[in-house]
Coordinates of C-alpha atoms in Angstrom, one line a residue:
M1461 CA 0.0 0.0 0.0
P1462 CA 1.6 3.3 -1.0
F1463 CA 1.8 5.9 1.7
R1464 CA 2.3 9.6 1.2
I1465 CA 4.5 11.1 3.9
R1466 CA 3.6 14.7 4.7
P1467 CA 4.0 17.2 7.6
V1468 CA 1.2 17.1 10.0
E1469 CA -0.9 20.3 10.3
K1470 CA -3.0 21.7 13.2
I1471 CA -6.2 20.4 11.4
D1472 CA -4.8 16.9 11.7
Q1473 CA -4.8 17.0 15.5
P1474 CA -7.9 14.9 16.2
F1475 CA -6.7 12.2 13.7
V1476 CA -3.3 12.2 15.2
A1477 CA -4.9 11.6 18.6
D1478 CA -7.0 8.7 17.2
V1479 CA -4.0 7.0 15.7
I1480 CA -1.9 7.4 18.9
Y1481 CA -4.8 6.1 21.0
E1482 CA -5.6 3.1 18.7
A1483 CA -1.9 2.1 18.3
F1484 CA -1.0 2.2 21.9
S1485 CA -4.3 0.6 23.1
D1486 CA -3.8 -2.2 20.6
L1487 CA -0.2 -2.7 21.8
D1488 CA -1.3 -2.7 25.5
R1489 CA -4.1 -5.2 24.9
G1490 CA -1.7 -7.5 23.1
H1491 CA 0.8 -7.5 25.9
H1492 CA -1.9 -7.6 28.6
V1493 CA -0.6 -4.5 30.4
P1494 CA -2.5 -1.5 31.8
P1495 CA -3.3 1.1 29.2
F1496 CA -0.6 3.7 28.5
L1497 CA -3.4 6.1 27.5
E1498 CA -6.5 5.8 29.7
D1499 CA -8.9 7.1 27.1
R1500 CA -9.2 9.3 24.0
E1501 CA -9.2 12.5 26.0
V1502 CA -5.7 11.7 27.2
A1503 CA -4.7 11.0 23.6
I1504 CA -6.1 14.4 22.6
T1505 CA -4.1 16.1 25.3
V1506 CA -0.9 14.3 24.2
A1507 CA -1.5 15.2 20.6
S1508 CA -2.3 18.8 21.4
R1509 CA 1.1 19.2 23.1
L1510 CA 2.9 18.0 20.0
F1511 CA 1.5 20.9 17.8
G1512 CA 2.8 24.4 17.6
L1513 CA 6.2 23.8 19.2
T1514 CA 9.1 25.0 17.0
K1515 CA 11.4 22.2 18.1
I1516 CA 9.0 19.4 17.1
R1517 CA 8.3 18.3 13.6
G1518 CA 5.5 15.8 12.9
F1519 CA 4.8 13.7 9.9
A1520 CA 1.9 11.6 8.8
A1521 CA 1.6 8.5 6.6
E1522 CA -1.5 9.1 4.5
N1523 CA -3.3 6.8 2.1
E1524 CA -6.5 7.8 0.2
G1525 CA -6.8 10.9 2.4
R1526 CA -6.7 8.9 5.7
I1527 CA -3.9 9.2 8.2
A1528 CA -2.6 5.7 8.9
G1529 CA 0.4 6.6 11.1
V1530 CA 2.3 9.5 12.7
G1531 CA 5.7 10.2 14.0
F1532 CA 7.3 13.2 15.7
L1533 CA 10.9 14.3 15.8
H1534 CA 12.0 16.4 18.8
D1535 CA 15.1 18.7 18.3
L1536 CA 17.2 18.3 21.5
G1537 CA 19.8 20.7 20.4
P1538 CA 23.4 19.5 20.9
A1539 CA 22.1 16.2 22.2
G1540 CA 20.6 15.3 18.8
Y1541 CA 17.0 14.2 18.2
A1542 CA 14.3 12.1 19.8
I1543 CA 11.5 10.3 18.1
S1544 CA 8.3 10.1 20.1
P1545 CA 5.6 9.1 19.5
L1546 CA 5.8 6.8 16.4
A1547 CA 2.4 5.2 16.0
V1548 CA 0.5 3.3 13.3
D1549 CA -3.2 2.6 13.2
P1550 CA -3.6 -1.2 13.9
R1551 CA -5.5 -1.6 10.6
A1552 CA -2.4 -0.3 8.7
Q1553 CA 0.3 -2.1 10.6
G1554 CA 2.6 -4.3 8.6
L1555 CA 1.9 -2.4 5.4
G1556 CA 5.0 -0.1 5.5
A1557 CA 3.5 3.1 7.1
G1558 CA 5.7 3.0 10.2
Q1559 CA 8.9 2.3 8.1
A1560 CA 8.0 5.2 5.7
I1561 CA 7.5 7.6 8.6
L1562 CA 10.7 6.4 10.3
D1563 CA 12.7 6.9 7.1
R1564 CA 11.4 10.5 6.8
L1565 CA 12.2 11.2 10.5
I1566 CA 15.8 9.9 10.0
E1567 CA 16.1 12.0 6.8
E1568 CA 14.9 15.1 8.7
A1569 CA 17.5 14.5 11.4
G1570 CA 20.3 14.3 8.9
L1571 CA 23.5 13.3 10.6
G1572 CA 22.3 14.1 14.1
S1573 CA 22.1 11.5 16.8
I1574 CA 18.6 10.0 17.2
R1575 CA 16.9 8.4 20.1
L1576 CA 13.7 6.4 19.9
L1577 CA 11.6 7.1 23.0

């Protein structure tokens, strides 16, 4: 499935929250651990904090107008970069969306050190 990788925009915030919530909830259920995100409201709060900060760049994997995955690159200055979160909707997992986002984040970081959080 071909994914178009593009920068996220403020208008994407509710979709970013949904992807983060679904991805982490699916992972938690699969590992039988307590939820990382208690509900969608927490995911909305997390997503809202990722937008509008100059040292964070976000990208979405989109297919047929639908966001299937998201990833955010945090500029840590001399310490390099951090990737967090990187999330793919469970319905799109295994189709290359996560790898495409990760490739773009690495490209954005250039030669800087990268940490996956």
